[in-house]
């Protein structure tokens, strides 16, 4: 193994900071996907600051960053329009005993941007919004079961979903039994599920699209199934929201869910999420109806003015500057470059770029074509050594052509090492430690 293959990057200050994090914070991070187990051993940078598409760690290294803020920072760090909107609110207070005028304006802006929704309620995180949607569906239908898409990785931190994952410790079996699953893209299997649990399923919840486009007629078919079986159709648009179109995936594909949830890109890193949907359903959580009240969303910080100001600035920027189109253009340039780099090193069957151009991920496959955490470790190690922080290839609009070109150059260098490991049928010499681990696993 050549010395230059080892991917040397020394992070002494980050390593010490990670130890401090683990001493005080379970898992060493406030989100499992940010844990140092997701990075090669001793190569988990602790961030000092970011600007645009770049971040700096506390050791002074600069990186081109992808998947910024777990895909929430789609305009780049410290975006001027967003920061200025927040700054205008800083001296005006952040939270009051009654609704502020900012709540009115933010709701109007959101509903103008996502016209398929009739009402909206804001919160701080996606889990609260999706759980509120599920509760509302159960209340409206009087049914206990929730049907989740089995092919989508995450919906909520709450029991109705986490109980279905390998990290189900602490969740009663009785709760788990109320969640059932259907496969993406298979209308027949979904209808069979709804028939098996006739009049028991309150809702179908799924991401409208992920790494593959929905099959022709699929979303419309789900809409028809939900209507025929009397259940609520919920689109989780945490990721697709704004990245697919300014009006979300529902706006792009022309299929209107009963309820939908947004977050991530909505605040460009500021904490804001949204539950949106049909007026007759949403009003069940309000005051202007005669049915039983639903505890929909009631959060102390849901209407915090700084985050709502950020959301309004994000929505305006997307519409006025055509951000979604830019994300797609940047992603297409990056995907083409990575695929060319992989092909030039004869690893295109092993390093695979997938997904919509605005939401690219990569798969690392071993010599047998199977997903491999070891090869992912090798690849991440080389990217970090080249100044690219990329748990995915999800772009932000702050990237420029030079950033993409640099990334492709680093990927090409990583692919050269990948090829050597494949030829040796053993990536171990290039790992320099334990492999990265999947987020959802039973044991630490």
CSV table of N, CA and C in Angstrom, one decimal, residues 12-170:
chain,number,residue,atom,x,y,z
A,12,UNK,N,-6.3,16.6,15.8
A,12,UNK,CA,-6.1,16.5,17.3
A,12,UNK,C,-7.1,17.2,18.1
A,13,UNK,N,-7.4,18.5,17.7
A,13,UNK,CA,-8.4,19.2,18.5
A,13,UNK,C,-9.8,18.7,18.4
A,14,UNK,N,-10.1,18.2,17.2
A,14,UNK,CA,-11.4,17.6,17.0
A,14,UNK,C,-11.5,16.3,17.8
A,15,UNK,N,-10.4,15.5,17.8
A,15,UNK,CA,-10.5,14.3,18.6
A,15,UNK,C,-10.7,14.6,20.1
A,16,UNK,N,-10.0,15.6,20.6
A,16,UNK,CA,-10.2,16.0,22.0
A,16,UNK,C,-11.6,16.5,22.3
A,17,UNK,N,-12.2,17.2,21.3
A,17,UNK,CA,-13.5,17.8,21.5
A,17,UNK,C,-14.5,16.6,21.4
A,18,UNK,N,-14.3,15.6,20.6
A,18,UNK,CA,-15.2,14.5,20.5
A,18,UNK,C,-15.2,13.8,21.9
A,19,UNK,N,-14.1,13.7,22.5
A,19,UNK,CA,-14.1,13.0,23.8
A,19,UNK,C,-14.9,13.8,24.8
A,20,UNK,N,-14.8,15.1,24.8
A,20,UNK,CA,-15.6,16.0,25.7
A,20,UNK,C,-17.1,15.9,25.4
A,21,UNK,N,-17.4,15.8,24.1
A,21,UNK,CA,-18.8,15.6,23.7
A,21,UNK,C,-19.4,14.3,24.3
A,22,UNK,N,-18.6,13.2,24.2
A,22,UNK,CA,-19.1,11.9,24.7
A,22,UNK,C,-19.2,11.9,26.2
A,23,UNK,N,-18.4,12.7,26.8
A,23,UNK,CA,-18.4,12.7,28.3
A,23,UNK,C,-19.7,13.4,28.8
A,24,UNK,N,-20.3,14.2,28.0
A,24,UNK,CA,-21.5,15.0,28.5
A,24,UNK,C,-22.7,14.7,27.7
A,25,UNK,N,-22.6,14.3,26.5
A,25,UNK,CA,-23.8,14.1,25.6
A,25,UNK,C,-23.9,12.7,25.1
A,26,UNK,N,-25.0,11.9,25.4
A,26,UNK,CA,-25.1,10.6,25.0
A,26,UNK,C,-24.9,10.5,23.5
A,27,UNK,N,-23.9,9.7,23.0
A,27,UNK,CA,-23.7,9.5,21.6
A,27,UNK,C,-22.7,10.6,21.1
A,28,UNK,N,-22.4,11.6,21.9
A,28,UNK,CA,-21.5,12.6,21.4
A,28,UNK,C,-22.0,13.6,20.4
A,29,UNK,N,-23.4,13.6,20.2
A,29,UNK,CA,-24.0,14.5,19.2
A,29,UNK,C,-25.5,14.5,19.5
A,30,UNK,N,-26.2,15.5,19.1
A,30,UNK,CA,-27.6,15.7,19.3
A,30,UNK,C,-28.4,15.0,18.2
A,31,UNK,N,-27.8,14.5,17.2
A,31,UNK,CA,-28.5,13.8,16.2
A,31,UNK,C,-27.6,12.5,15.8
A,32,UNK,N,-28.2,11.4,15.8
A,32,UNK,CA,-27.4,10.1,15.6
A,32,UNK,C,-26.7,10.2,14.3
A,33,UNK,N,-27.3,10.8,13.3
A,33,UNK,CA,-26.6,10.9,12.0
A,33,UNK,C,-25.4,11.8,12.0
A,34,UNK,N,-25.2,12.6,13.0
A,34,UNK,CA,-24.0,13.4,13.2
A,34,UNK,C,-22.9,12.7,14.0
A,35,UNK,N,-23.2,11.5,14.5
A,35,UNK,CA,-22.3,10.8,15.4
A,35,UNK,C,-20.9,10.5,14.8
A,36,UNK,N,-19.9,10.4,15.6
A,36,UNK,CA,-18.5,10.1,15.1
A,36,UNK,C,-18.4,8.7,14.6
A,37,UNK,N,-19.4,7.8,15.0
A,37,UNK,CA,-19.4,6.5,14.4
A,37,UNK,C,-19.8,6.5,12.9
A,38,UNK,N,-20.3,7.6,12.4
A,38,UNK,CA,-20.6,7.7,11.0
A,38,UNK,C,-19.4,8.1,10.1
A,39,UNK,N,-18.3,8.3,10.8
A,39,UNK,CA,-17.1,8.7,10.1
A,39,UNK,C,-15.9,7.8,10.4
A,40,UNK,N,-14.9,7.8,9.6
A,40,UNK,CA,-13.8,6.9,9.9
A,40,UNK,C,-13.2,7.2,11.2
A,41,UNK,N,-12.6,6.3,11.8
A,41,UNK,CA,-12.0,6.4,13.2
A,41,UNK,C,-11.0,7.6,13.2
A,42,UNK,N,-11.2,8.4,14.2
A,42,UNK,CA,-10.4,9.6,14.5
A,42,UNK,C,-10.5,10.6,13.3
A,43,UNK,N,-11.5,10.5,12.5
A,43,UNK,CA,-11.6,11.5,11.4
A,43,UNK,C,-13.0,12.1,11.4
A,44,UNK,N,-13.5,12.5,12.5
A,44,UNK,CA,-14.8,13.1,12.7
A,44,UNK,C,-14.6,14.6,13.0
A,45,UNK,N,-14.5,15.5,12.1
A,45,UNK,CA,-14.3,16.9,12.3
A,45,UNK,C,-15.3,17.5,13.3
A,46,UNK,N,-14.9,18.3,14.2
A,46,UNK,CA,-15.8,19.2,15.0
A,46,UNK,C,-15.8,20.6,14.4
A,47,UNK,N,-16.9,21.1,14.0
A,47,UNK,CA,-17.0,22.3,13.2
A,47,UNK,C,-16.8,23.5,14.0
A,48,UNK,N,-16.1,24.5,13.5
A,48,UNK,CA,-15.9,25.8,14.1
A,48,UNK,C,-17.0,26.7,13.5
A,49,UNK,N,-17.1,26.8,12.2
A,49,UNK,CA,-18.1,27.7,11.5
A,49,UNK,C,-18.2,27.3,10.1
A,50,UNK,N,-19.2,28.0,9.4
A,50,UNK,CA,-19.4,27.7,8.0
A,50,UNK,C,-19.8,29.0,7.3
A,51,UNK,N,-19.6,29.0,6.0
A,51,UNK,CA,-20.0,30.1,5.2
A,51,UNK,C,-20.2,29.6,3.8
A,52,UNK,N,-21.4,29.9,3.2
A,52,UNK,CA,-21.7,29.3,1.9
A,52,UNK,C,-21.6,27.8,1.9
A,53,UNK,N,-20.9,27.3,1.0
A,53,UNK,CA,-20.8,25.8,0.8
A,53,UNK,C,-19.6,25.3,1.6
A,54,UNK,N,-18.9,26.1,2.4
A,54,UNK,CA,-17.7,25.6,3.1
A,54,UNK,C,-17.9,25.7,4.6
A,55,UNK,N,-17.2,24.7,5.2
A,55,UNK,CA,-17.1,24.7,6.7
A,55,UNK,C,-15.7,24.6,7.1
A,56,UNK,N,-15.4,25.0,8.3
A,56,UNK,CA,-14.0,24.9,8.9
A,56,UNK,C,-14.1,24.2,10.2
A,57,UNK,N,-13.2,23.2,10.4
A,57,UNK,CA,-13.2,22.5,11.7
A,57,UNK,C,-12.3,23.3,12.7
A,58,UNK,N,-12.3,22.8,13.9
A,58,UNK,CA,-11.5,23.5,15.0
A,58,UNK,C,-10.0,23.3,14.8
A,59,UNK,N,-9.6,22.4,13.9
A,59,UNK,CA,-8.2,22.2,13.6
A,59,UNK,C,-7.7,23.1,12.5
A,60,UNK,N,-8.7,23.9,11.9
A,60,UNK,CA,-8.3,24.9,10.9
A,60,UNK,C,-8.4,24.3,9.5
A,61,UNK,N,-9.0,23.1,9.3
A,61,UNK,CA,-9.1,22.6,7.9
A,61,UNK,C,-10.4,23.1,7.3
A,62,UNK,N,-10.4,23.4,6.0
A,62,UNK,CA,-11.6,23.9,5.3
A,62,UNK,C,-12.1,22.7,4.4
A,63,UNK,N,-13.4,22.6,4.4
A,63,UNK,CA,-14.0,21.5,3.6
A,63,UNK,C,-15.1,22.1,2.7
A,64,UNK,N,-15.3,21.5,1.5
A,64,UNK,CA,-16.5,21.7,0.7
A,64,UNK,C,-17.5,20.7,1.3
A,65,UNK,N,-18.6,21.2,1.7
A,65,UNK,CA,-19.6,20.4,2.5
A,65,UNK,C,-20.8,20.1,1.6
A,66,UNK,N,-21.2,18.8,1.8
A,66,UNK,CA,-22.5,18.3,1.2
A,66,UNK,C,-23.4,17.8,2.2
A,67,UNK,N,-24.7,17.8,1.9
A,67,UNK,CA,-25.7,17.4,2.9
A,67,UNK,C,-25.7,18.3,4.1
A,68,UNK,N,-25.4,19.6,3.9
A,68,UNK,CA,-25.3,20.5,5.0
A,68,UNK,C,-26.5,20.5,5.9
A,69,UNK,N,-26.2,20.5,7.2
A,69,UNK,CA,-27.2,20.5,8.2
A,69,UNK,C,-28.2,19.4,8.1
A,70,UNK,N,-27.6,18.2,7.7
A,70,UNK,CA,-28.5,17.0,7.4
A,70,UNK,C,-29.5,17.4,6.4
A,71,UNK,N,-29.1,18.0,5.3
A,71,UNK,CA,-29.9,18.5,4.2
A,71,UNK,C,-30.8,19.7,4.4
A,72,UNK,N,-30.6,20.3,5.6
A,72,UNK,CA,-31.5,21.4,5.9
A,72,UNK,C,-31.0,22.7,5.3
A,73,UNK,N,-29.7,22.9,5.2
A,73,UNK,CA,-29.0,24.1,4.8
A,73,UNK,C,-28.9,24.1,3.2
A,74,UNK,N,-30.0,24.3,2.5
A,74,UNK,CA,-29.9,24.2,1.1
A,74,UNK,C,-29.5,25.5,0.4
A,75,UNK,N,-29.4,26.6,1.1
A,75,UNK,CA,-29.0,27.9,0.5
A,75,UNK,C,-27.5,28.2,0.8
A,76,UNK,N,-26.9,27.3,1.6
A,76,UNK,CA,-25.6,27.6,2.1
A,76,UNK,C,-25.6,28.3,3.5
A,77,UNK,N,-24.5,28.1,4.2
A,77,UNK,CA,-24.4,28.7,5.6
A,77,UNK,C,-24.4,30.2,5.6
A,78,UNK,N,-25.1,30.8,6.6
A,78,UNK,CA,-25.1,32.2,6.8
A,78,UNK,C,-25.6,33.0,5.5
A,79,UNK,N,-26.6,32.5,4.9
A,79,UNK,CA,-27.1,33.1,3.6
A,79,UNK,C,-27.6,34.5,3.9
A,80,UNK,N,-27.1,35.5,3.2
A,80,UNK,CA,-27.4,36.9,3.5
A,80,UNK,C,-28.9,37.3,3.7
A,81,UNK,N,-29.7,36.8,2.8
A,81,UNK,CA,-31.2,37.2,2.9
A,81,UNK,C,-31.8,36.6,4.2
A,82,UNK,N,-31.4,35.4,4.5
A,82,UNK,CA,-31.9,34.7,5.7
A,82,UNK,C,-31.4,35.4,6.9
A,83,UNK,N,-30.1,35.6,7.0
A,83,UNK,CA,-29.5,36.3,8.2
A,83,UNK,C,-30.1,37.7,8.4
A,84,UNK,N,-30.3,38.4,7.3
A,84,UNK,CA,-30.8,39.8,7.5
A,84,UNK,C,-32.3,39.7,8.0
A,85,UNK,N,-33.1,38.8,7.5
A,85,UNK,CA,-34.5,38.7,7.9
A,85,UNK,C,-34.5,38.3,9.4
A,86,UNK,N,-33.6,37.4,9.9
A,86,UNK,CA,-33.6,37.1,11.3
A,86,UNK,C,-33.1,38.3,12.1
A,87,UNK,N,-32.1,39.0,11.6
A,87,UNK,CA,-31.5,40.1,12.3
A,87,UNK,C,-32.5,41.2,12.6
A,88,UNK,N,-33.4,41.4,11.6
A,88,UNK,CA,-34.5,42.4,11.7
A,88,UNK,C,-35.4,42.1,12.9
A,89,UNK,N,-35.5,40.8,13.3
A,89,UNK,CA,-36.4,40.4,14.3
A,89,UNK,C,-35.8,40.4,15.7
A,90,UNK,N,-34.4,40.4,15.7
A,90,UNK,CA,-33.7,40.2,17.0
A,90,UNK,C,-34.1,41.2,18.1
A,91,UNK,N,-34.2,42.4,17.7
A,91,UNK,CA,-34.5,43.5,18.7
A,91,UNK,C,-36.0,43.6,18.9
A,92,UNK,N,-36.8,42.8,18.3
A,92,UNK,CA,-38.3,42.9,18.5
A,92,UNK,C,-38.9,41.8,19.4
A,93,UNK,N,-38.1,41.0,20.0
A,93,UNK,CA,-38.6,39.9,20.8
A,93,UNK,C,-38.7,38.7,20.0
A,94,UNK,N,-38.7,37.5,20.7
A,94,UNK,CA,-38.8,36.2,20.0
A,94,UNK,C,-40.0,35.4,20.3
A,95,UNK,N,-40.7,35.7,21.4
A,95,UNK,CA,-41.8,34.8,21.8
A,95,UNK,C,-42.7,35.6,22.8
A,96,UNK,N,-44.0,35.5,22.6
A,96,UNK,CA,-45.0,36.3,23.3
A,96,UNK,C,-46.1,35.5,23.9
A,97,UNK,N,-46.9,36.1,24.7
A,97,UNK,CA,-48.0,35.4,25.3
A,97,UNK,C,-49.2,35.2,24.3
A,98,UNK,N,-49.2,35.9,23.2
A,98,UNK,CA,-50.2,35.8,22.2
A,98,UNK,C,-49.5,35.7,20.8
A,99,UNK,N,-50.2,35.3,19.8
A,99,UNK,CA,-49.6,35.2,18.5
A,99,UNK,C,-49.0,36.5,18.0
A,100,UNK,N,-47.9,36.5,17.3
A,100,UNK,CA,-47.3,37.7,16.7
A,100,UNK,C,-47.8,37.8,15.2
A,101,UNK,N,-47.6,39.0,14.7
A,101,UNK,CA,-48.0,39.2,13.3
A,101,UNK,C,-47.1,38.4,12.4
A,102,UNK,N,-45.9,38.0,12.9
A,102,UNK,CA,-45.0,37.2,12.0
A,102,UNK,C,-45.6,35.9,11.7
A,103,UNK,N,-46.4,35.3,12.7
A,103,UNK,CA,-47.1,34.1,12.4
A,103,UNK,C,-48.1,34.2,11.2
A,104,UNK,N,-48.8,35.3,11.2
A,104,UNK,CA,-49.7,35.5,10.1
A,104,UNK,C,-49.0,35.6,8.8
A,105,UNK,N,-47.9,36.3,8.8
A,105,UNK,CA,-47.2,36.5,7.5
A,105,UNK,C,-46.5,35.3,7.1
A,106,UNK,N,-45.9,34.5,8.0
A,106,UNK,CA,-45.3,33.3,7.7
A,106,UNK,C,-46.3,32.2,7.1
A,107,UNK,N,-47.4,32.1,7.7
A,107,UNK,CA,-48.5,31.2,7.2
A,107,UNK,C,-48.9,31.6,5.8
A,108,UNK,N,-49.1,32.9,5.6
A,108,UNK,CA,-49.5,33.4,4.3
A,108,UNK,C,-48.5,33.1,3.2
A,109,UNK,N,-47.2,33.3,3.6
A,109,UNK,CA,-46.1,33.0,2.6
A,109,UNK,C,-46.0,31.6,2.3
A,110,UNK,N,-46.2,30.7,3.3
A,110,UNK,CA,-46.1,29.3,3.1
A,110,UNK,C,-47.2,28.8,2.2
A,111,UNK,N,-48.4,29.2,2.5
A,111,UNK,CA,-49.6,28.7,1.7
A,111,UNK,C,-49.6,29.3,0.3
A,112,UNK,N,-49.0,30.4,0.1
A,112,UNK,CA,-48.8,30.9,-1.2
A,112,UNK,C,-47.8,30.1,-2.0
A,113,UNK,N,-46.8,29.6,-1.3
A,113,UNK,CA,-45.7,28.8,-2.0
A,113,UNK,C,-46.2,27.4,-2.2
A,114,UNK,N,-47.0,26.8,-1.3
A,114,UNK,CA,-47.4,25.5,-1.4
A,114,UNK,C,-49.0,25.5,-1.5
A,115,UNK,N,-49.5,25.9,-2.6
A,115,UNK,CA,-51.0,26.2,-2.7
A,115,UNK,C,-51.8,24.9,-2.6
A,116,UNK,N,-51.2,23.7,-2.6
A,116,UNK,CA,-52.0,22.5,-2.5
A,116,UNK,C,-52.5,22.4,-1.0
A,117,UNK,N,-51.9,23.1,-0.1
A,117,UNK,CA,-52.4,23.1,1.3
A,117,UNK,C,-53.3,24.2,1.6
A,118,UNK,N,-54.2,24.0,2.5
A,118,UNK,CA,-55.2,25.0,2.9
A,118,UNK,C,-55.0,25.7,4.3
A,119,UNK,N,-54.3,24.9,5.1
A,119,UNK,CA,-53.9,25.5,6.5
A,119,UNK,C,-52.6,24.9,6.8
A,120,UNK,N,-51.9,25.6,7.7
A,120,UNK,CA,-50.5,25.2,8.1
A,120,UNK,C,-50.3,25.5,9.6
A,121,UNK,N,-49.6,24.7,10.3
A,121,UNK,CA,-49.2,25.0,11.6
A,121,UNK,C,-47.7,24.7,11.8
A,122,UNK,N,-47.0,25.6,12.4
A,122,UNK,CA,-45.5,25.5,12.5
A,122,UNK,C,-45.1,24.8,13.8
A,123,UNK,N,-43.9,24.2,13.8
A,123,UNK,CA,-43.3,23.5,14.9
A,123,UNK,C,-41.8,23.7,14.8
A,124,UNK,N,-41.1,22.9,15.6
A,124,UNK,CA,-39.6,23.1,15.6
A,124,UNK,C,-38.9,21.9,14.9
A,125,UNK,N,-39.5,20.7,14.8
A,125,UNK,CA,-38.8,19.6,14.2
A,125,UNK,C,-39.8,18.7,13.5
A,126,UNK,N,-39.2,17.9,12.6
A,126,UNK,CA,-40.1,17.1,11.7
A,126,UNK,C,-40.8,16.0,12.5
A,127,UNK,N,-40.3,15.5,13.6
A,127,UNK,CA,-41.0,14.4,14.3
A,127,UNK,C,-42.3,14.9,14.9
A,128,UNK,N,-42.3,16.1,15.5
A,128,UNK,CA,-43.5,16.7,16.0
A,128,UNK,C,-44.6,16.8,14.9
A,129,UNK,N,-44.1,17.3,13.7
A,129,UNK,CA,-45.1,17.5,12.7
A,129,UNK,C,-45.7,16.2,12.2
A,130,UNK,N,-44.8,15.1,11.9
A,130,UNK,CA,-45.3,13.9,11.4
A,130,UNK,C,-46.2,13.2,12.5
A,131,UNK,N,-45.8,13.2,13.7
A,131,UNK,CA,-46.7,12.6,14.8
A,131,UNK,C,-48.0,13.3,14.9
A,132,UNK,N,-48.0,14.6,14.8
A,132,UNK,CA,-49.3,15.4,14.8
A,132,UNK,C,-50.2,14.9,13.6
A,133,UNK,N,-49.6,14.7,12.5
A,133,UNK,CA,-50.3,14.2,11.3
A,133,UNK,C,-50.9,12.9,11.6
A,134,UNK,N,-50.2,12.0,12.2
A,134,UNK,CA,-50.7,10.7,12.5
A,134,UNK,C,-51.8,10.7,13.5
A,135,UNK,N,-51.6,11.6,14.6
A,135,UNK,CA,-52.7,11.7,15.6
A,135,UNK,C,-54.0,12.3,15.0
A,136,UNK,N,-53.8,13.2,14.1
A,136,UNK,CA,-54.9,13.8,13.4
A,136,UNK,C,-55.7,12.8,12.5
A,137,UNK,N,-54.9,12.0,11.8
A,137,UNK,CA,-55.5,10.9,11.0
A,137,UNK,C,-56.3,9.9,11.9
A,138,UNK,N,-55.7,9.6,13.0
A,138,UNK,CA,-56.4,8.6,13.9
A,138,UNK,C,-57.7,9.2,14.4
A,139,UNK,N,-57.6,10.5,14.8
A,139,UNK,CA,-58.8,11.2,15.3
A,139,UNK,C,-59.9,11.3,14.3
A,140,UNK,N,-59.5,11.6,13.1
A,140,UNK,CA,-60.5,11.9,12.0
A,140,UNK,C,-61.2,10.6,11.5
A,141,UNK,N,-60.4,9.5,11.6
A,141,UNK,CA,-60.9,8.2,11.1
A,141,UNK,C,-61.4,7.3,12.2
A,142,UNK,N,-61.0,7.5,13.4
A,142,UNK,CA,-61.4,6.6,14.5
A,142,UNK,C,-60.7,5.3,14.4
A,143,UNK,N,-59.6,5.2,13.7
A,143,UNK,CA,-58.9,3.9,13.5
A,143,UNK,C,-57.5,4.0,14.2
A,144,UNK,N,-57.0,2.8,14.6
A,144,UNK,CA,-55.8,2.8,15.4
A,144,UNK,C,-54.5,2.6,14.6
A,145,UNK,N,-54.5,2.0,13.4
A,145,UNK,CA,-53.3,1.6,12.8
A,145,UNK,C,-52.7,2.6,11.9
A,146,UNK,N,-51.4,2.6,11.9
A,146,UNK,CA,-50.6,3.5,11.0
A,146,UNK,C,-49.9,2.7,10.0
A,147,UNK,N,-50.0,3.0,8.7
A,147,UNK,CA,-49.3,2.3,7.6
A,147,UNK,C,-48.1,3.1,7.1
A,148,UNK,N,-46.9,2.7,7.4
A,148,UNK,CA,-45.7,3.4,6.9
A,148,UNK,C,-45.1,2.8,5.7
A,149,UNK,N,-44.4,3.6,4.9
A,149,UNK,CA,-43.7,3.0,3.8
A,149,UNK,C,-42.4,2.3,4.3
A,150,UNK,N,-42.3,1.0,4.1
A,150,UNK,CA,-41.2,0.2,4.6
A,150,UNK,C,-39.8,0.6,4.0
A,151,UNK,N,-39.9,1.2,2.8
A,151,UNK,CA,-38.6,1.5,2.1
A,151,UNK,C,-38.0,2.9,2.4
A,152,UNK,N,-38.7,3.6,3.3
A,152,UNK,CA,-38.2,5.0,3.7
A,152,UNK,C,-37.6,4.9,5.1
A,153,UNK,N,-36.5,5.6,5.2
A,153,UNK,CA,-35.6,5.3,6.4
A,153,UNK,C,-36.1,5.9,7.7
A,154,UNK,N,-36.8,7.1,7.7
A,154,UNK,CA,-37.1,7.8,8.9
A,154,UNK,C,-38.4,8.6,8.8
A,155,UNK,N,-39.2,8.5,9.9
A,155,UNK,CA,-40.4,9.4,9.9
A,155,UNK,C,-40.5,10.2,11.2
A,156,UNK,N,-40.1,9.6,12.3
A,156,UNK,CA,-40.3,10.3,13.6
A,156,UNK,C,-39.4,9.7,14.7
A,157,UNK,N,-39.1,10.4,15.7
A,157,UNK,CA,-38.5,9.9,16.9
A,157,UNK,C,-39.5,9.2,17.8
A,158,UNK,N,-40.8,9.4,17.5
A,158,UNK,CA,-41.8,8.9,18.4
A,158,UNK,C,-42.1,7.4,18.3
A,159,UNK,N,-42.8,6.8,19.3
A,159,UNK,CA,-42.9,5.4,19.4
A,159,UNK,C,-43.5,4.7,18.2
A,160,UNK,N,-44.5,5.3,17.6
A,160,UNK,CA,-45.2,4.7,16.5
A,160,UNK,C,-44.2,4.3,15.3
A,161,UNK,N,-43.1,5.1,15.2
A,161,UNK,CA,-42.1,4.7,14.2
A,161,UNK,C,-40.9,4.0,14.7
A,162,UNK,N,-40.3,4.6,15.7
A,162,UNK,CA,-39.0,4.0,16.2
A,162,UNK,C,-39.2,2.6,16.7
A,163,UNK,N,-40.4,2.2,17.1
A,163,UNK,CA,-40.6,0.8,17.5
A,163,UNK,C,-40.5,-0.1,16.3
A,164,UNK,N,-40.4,0.3,15.1
A,164,UNK,CA,-40.3,-0.5,13.9
A,164,UNK,C,-38.8,-0.7,13.5
A,165,UNK,N,-37.9,0.0,14.2
A,165,UNK,CA,-36.5,0.0,13.8
A,165,UNK,C,-35.7,-0.9,14.8
A,166,UNK,N,-34.4,-1.2,14.5
A,166,UNK,CA,-33.6,-2.0,15.4
A,166,UNK,C,-33.4,-1.3,16.7
A,167,UNK,N,-33.7,0.0,16.9
A,167,UNK,CA,-33.5,0.7,18.1
A,167,UNK,C,-34.8,0.8,18.8
A,168,UNK,N,-35.5,-0.3,19.0
A,168,UNK,CA,-36.8,-0.2,19.6
A,168,UNK,C,-36.9,-0.4,21.1
A,169,UNK,N,-35.7,-0.4,21.7
A,169,UNK,CA,-35.7,-0.6,23.2
A,169,UNK,C,-36.5,0.5,23.9
A,170,UNK,N,-37.3,0.1,24.9
A,170,UNK,CA,-38.1,1.0,25.6
A,170,UNK,C,-39.5,1.3,25.1
